[in-house]
Amino acid sequence: MTFSIKSRAEDLKKLKTRRLDLLIIGGGITGAGVALQASAAGMRTALIDMQDFGAGTSSRSTRLVHGGIRYLKNFDVEVVSDTVQERAVIQHVAPHVTRPDPMLLPIYDEPGTTFSMFSVKVAMDLYDHLAGINESEHLKKYANYTLNKDEVLKLEPQLNAENLAGGGIYLDYLNNDSRLVIENIKKAHDLGGLMLSRVKAVKVIHNQFGNACGVTVKDMISGEEFDVKAKIVLNASGPWSDFVKDLDDKHDKSKTQMRPTKGVHLVVDQSRLNVPKPTYFGSGTNDGRMIFTIPRDGKTYFGTTDTDFKGDLTHPKVEQGDVDYLLNIINKKYPEAHITLDDIESSWAGVRPLVAEEPAPAAEKEEEKPDAVSGASDSGSHKLTASQVSRGSSLKQADDGLITLAGGKLTDYRKMADGAMKMIIEIMNTQYARDYKPVDSANIKVSGGDFDSDHAEEALENYAKEAVDAGLDPVGAEKLANLFGSNTEEIIANAKNTKAIPGLSLAETLSLRYSMENEMTLTPEDYLFRRTNNLLFNHDEIRNIKTGVINEMAKYYNWTDDQIKDYTEKTDAMIDEAELDDLKDAAAVKA
């Protein structure tokens, strides 16, 4: 079954004529997770997003499925227990997207440090126990251990040796956030769900009893508006949650739930900052932040910032203050690196959808149906710093039936979807006399994940070998396998009869064509940023690749000359922005 501009037309027809069981607003990881479970349960499900799938928060994270070891300092054992166990579940269902990769935690003997050498060992042992690492034959090799100062510096010679006491090595997981979204979306579509990007919610509609019964939507491609009818409407729009609730004229628009904050990451070549292992350390600025430095595809990226954000949610930008903050920390932690603005090859900024409701007096509180807020602060959250705001999630049903699922972390997406599905199934079964059963979401493989997760490295190596045998270059074959997992075999099936697109390798050619036919890739940005990592981690080739991509997409979609010009200009602007050209130009003028 294709998932492309061709299937989109058919799915739009169904969206106009079917009465759905569930309509999900928001195609990030939260909405995608619910869509997969609802489709697997046999519900008539549709998901819409005004942008591309995962174009918001879910393509702009630190790209980890992170256990949150720092929370053990405050004895948040229950929170950490849920998270560390969930990492392995996500790796099981998406083994080509999420990989175990031990993390280095350097320990410094300085004021405000998160851990000492004694406390980090206690924390890591508890961390391993909560994750069941010592009970798992597959994970035992990842059991934690400590390093002395000399061992840490041997592993990472560029680290600052001053006040370094040693370090710990513990298990965490690398991830490809936007790939996790699209693989969930594709699986939901395979199971019968209607998954539609570039369809915007305009207004929540109600029946004669005043209950939410659907949404007026706008097709952002054709401009057509029409009503979508659904028994249940779920708002899973992340940072836009308040905006979507405001589309419901029964919602009190004076009440807000979200406190979005911005996080920024910067990318440099590994020759400038050689970090052989993912590394995690305190910012050293007494702001409570922890900083990651992560090696990936010959590059090193680092972040993140955490500042309140009041700008355009669809287009958060990296600003000079963000760069200054991160470079100050990185150059103190790696004093011989001397990273400057000119070294930055790419960057990204994202908005976290934090739940931060201020408590209202009892008489003023909005009466709402079941509320399940995980870890939300009880006291004046707007008085907290951005880093102190809870990363908990919230599941609420308003009086008219509109459900909002907000907050949380990428690592928690499947469990958040589980919680939402319990509510949705109860409503369907009690109010509509249906007999839906919960699905075992911990064992629903996403698209591309149909292989043994306990032997993921071996399986992916075999897919890459098959791709080489089909005529792909080794580097391209490995990249293809890591992006598409078990779908690699379908992608390379006709490789020997395929000619590479001018300017693209055979691997890139096959990747692009598969992505347009099976991943609803409609623009160069969809492909270069979210379906692949080219924009972020392929600085040397990105401008050459974009030309071949635009030319091929123009043929596939029959773009006019004006459309080609428009997409070329937008793609160039996207690359310029990621490379921070404006900031570099401004710095050059000042110099």
PDB file of C-alpha atoms in Angstrom, residues 62-69 84 87-88 91 94-105 124 127-128 133 138-139 141-145 155-156 168-176 270 275-280 292-301 453 456-457 478 482:
ATOM      1  CA  THR A  62      18.078  15.981  21.406  1.00  0.00           C
ATOM      2  CA  ARG A  63      17.530  12.738  19.466  1.00  0.00           C
ATOM      3  CA  LEU A  64      17.741  10.494  22.496  1.00  0.00           C
ATOM      4  CA  VAL A  65      15.378   8.158  24.283  1.00  0.00           C
ATOM      5  CA  HIS A  66      16.727   9.403  27.579  1.00  0.00           C
ATOM      6  CA  GLY A  67      16.299   7.850  31.017  1.00  0.00           C
ATOM      7  CA  GLY A  68      16.757  11.010  33.078  1.00  0.00           C
ATOM      8  CA  ILE A  69      19.409   9.831  35.512  1.00  0.00           C
ATOM      9  CA  VAL A  84      14.271   3.666  31.888  1.00  0.00           C
ATOM     10  CA  ARG A  87      13.565   2.970  26.567  1.00  0.00           C
ATOM     11  CA  ALA A  88      13.899  -0.755  25.961  1.00  0.00           C
ATOM     12  CA  GLN A  91      13.944   0.007  21.067  1.00  0.00           C
ATOM     13  CA  ALA A  94      11.513   0.518  16.552  1.00  0.00           C
ATOM     14  CA  PRO A  95      14.911  -1.240  16.567  1.00  0.00           C
ATOM     15  CA  HIS A  96      16.244   0.608  13.507  1.00  0.00           C
ATOM     16  CA  VAL A  97      15.365   3.998  14.991  1.00  0.00           C
ATOM     17  CA  THR A  98      16.371   3.613  18.644  1.00  0.00           C
ATOM     18  CA  ARG A  99      19.719   2.083  19.651  1.00  0.00           C
ATOM     19  CA  PRO A 100      21.425   1.409  22.985  1.00  0.00           C
ATOM     20  CA  ASP A 101      24.549   3.544  23.318  1.00  0.00           C
ATOM     21  CA  PRO A 102      26.357   3.983  26.668  1.00  0.00           C
ATOM     22  CA  MET A 103      26.698   7.538  27.969  1.00  0.00           C
ATOM     23  CA  LEU A 104      29.708   9.100  29.727  1.00  0.00           C
ATOM     24  CA  LEU A 105      28.942  11.232  32.766  1.00  0.00           C
ATOM     25  CA  MET A 124      23.850   4.279  38.252  1.00  0.00           C
ATOM     26  CA  TYR A 127      19.312   3.142  37.367  1.00  0.00           C
ATOM     27  CA  ASP A 128      20.429  -0.271  36.126  1.00  0.00           C
ATOM     28  CA  ILE A 133      19.755  -4.445  32.977  1.00  0.00           C
ATOM     29  CA  HIS A 138      20.730  -8.809  26.014  1.00  0.00           C
ATOM     30  CA  LEU A 139      21.461  -5.778  28.236  1.00  0.00           C
ATOM     31  CA  LYS A 141      26.866  -6.030  28.611  1.00  0.00           C
ATOM     32  CA  TYR A 142      25.680  -2.463  29.202  1.00  0.00           C
ATOM     33  CA  ALA A 143      25.988  -2.606  33.008  1.00  0.00           C
ATOM     34  CA  ASN A 144      27.387   0.634  34.448  1.00  0.00           C
ATOM     35  CA  TYR A 145      30.915   1.181  35.675  1.00  0.00           C
ATOM     36  CA  LEU A 155      38.524   8.229  26.567  1.00  0.00           C
ATOM     37  CA  GLU A 156      37.898  11.948  25.927  1.00  0.00           C
ATOM     38  CA  GLY A 168      30.544   7.006  35.112  1.00  0.00           C
ATOM     39  CA  ILE A 169      29.402   5.018  32.082  1.00  0.00           C
ATOM     40  CA  TYR A 170      25.743   4.008  31.956  1.00  0.00           C
ATOM     41  CA  LEU A 171      23.235   2.924  29.336  1.00  0.00           C
ATOM     42  CA  ASP A 172      21.152   5.375  27.346  1.00  0.00           C
ATOM     43  CA  TYR A 173      19.634   5.231  23.880  1.00  0.00           C
ATOM     44  CA  LEU A 174      20.199   7.229  20.702  1.00  0.00           C
ATOM     45  CA  ASN A 175      17.143   7.985  18.598  1.00  0.00           C
ATOM     46  CA  ASN A 176      16.017   9.537  15.328  1.00  0.00           C
ATOM     47  CA  GLN A 270      33.956  15.797  14.634  1.00  0.00           C
ATOM     48  CA  VAL A 275      33.594  13.146  21.285  1.00  0.00           C
ATOM     49  CA  PRO A 276      33.847   9.364  20.848  1.00  0.00           C
ATOM     50  CA  LYS A 277      30.940   8.618  23.189  1.00  0.00           C
ATOM     51  CA  PRO A 278      27.713  10.463  24.079  1.00  0.00           C
ATOM     52  CA  THR A 279      28.542  12.682  27.039  1.00  0.00           C
ATOM     53  CA  TYR A 280      26.338  14.382  29.629  1.00  0.00           C
ATOM     54  CA  PHE A 292      24.763  16.725  25.941  1.00  0.00           C
ATOM     55  CA  THR A 293      27.554  16.284  23.405  1.00  0.00           C
ATOM     56  CA  ILE A 294      26.651  13.545  20.931  1.00  0.00           C
ATOM     57  CA  PRO A 295      28.726  12.054  18.073  1.00  0.00           C
ATOM     58  CA  ARG A 296      26.744  11.243  14.932  1.00  0.00           C
ATOM     59  CA  ASP A 297      27.654  10.564  11.307  1.00  0.00           C
ATOM     60  CA  GLY A 298      31.099  12.168  11.582  1.00  0.00           C
ATOM     61  CA  LYS A 299      29.714  15.210  13.379  1.00  0.00           C
ATOM     62  CA  THR A 300      29.244  16.265  16.989  1.00  0.00           C
ATOM     63  CA  TYR A 301      26.154  18.097  18.159  1.00  0.00           C
ATOM     64  CA  SER A 453      15.449  -6.133  18.349  1.00  0.00           C
ATOM     65  CA  ALA A 456      19.424  -5.230  15.834  1.00  0.00           C
ATOM     66  CA  GLU A 457      23.042  -4.425  14.958  1.00  0.00           C
ATOM     67  CA  GLU A 478      24.594   1.600   5.770  1.00  0.00           C
ATOM     68  CA  ASN A 482      19.717   2.634   9.445  1.00  0.00           C
TER      69      ASN A 482
END
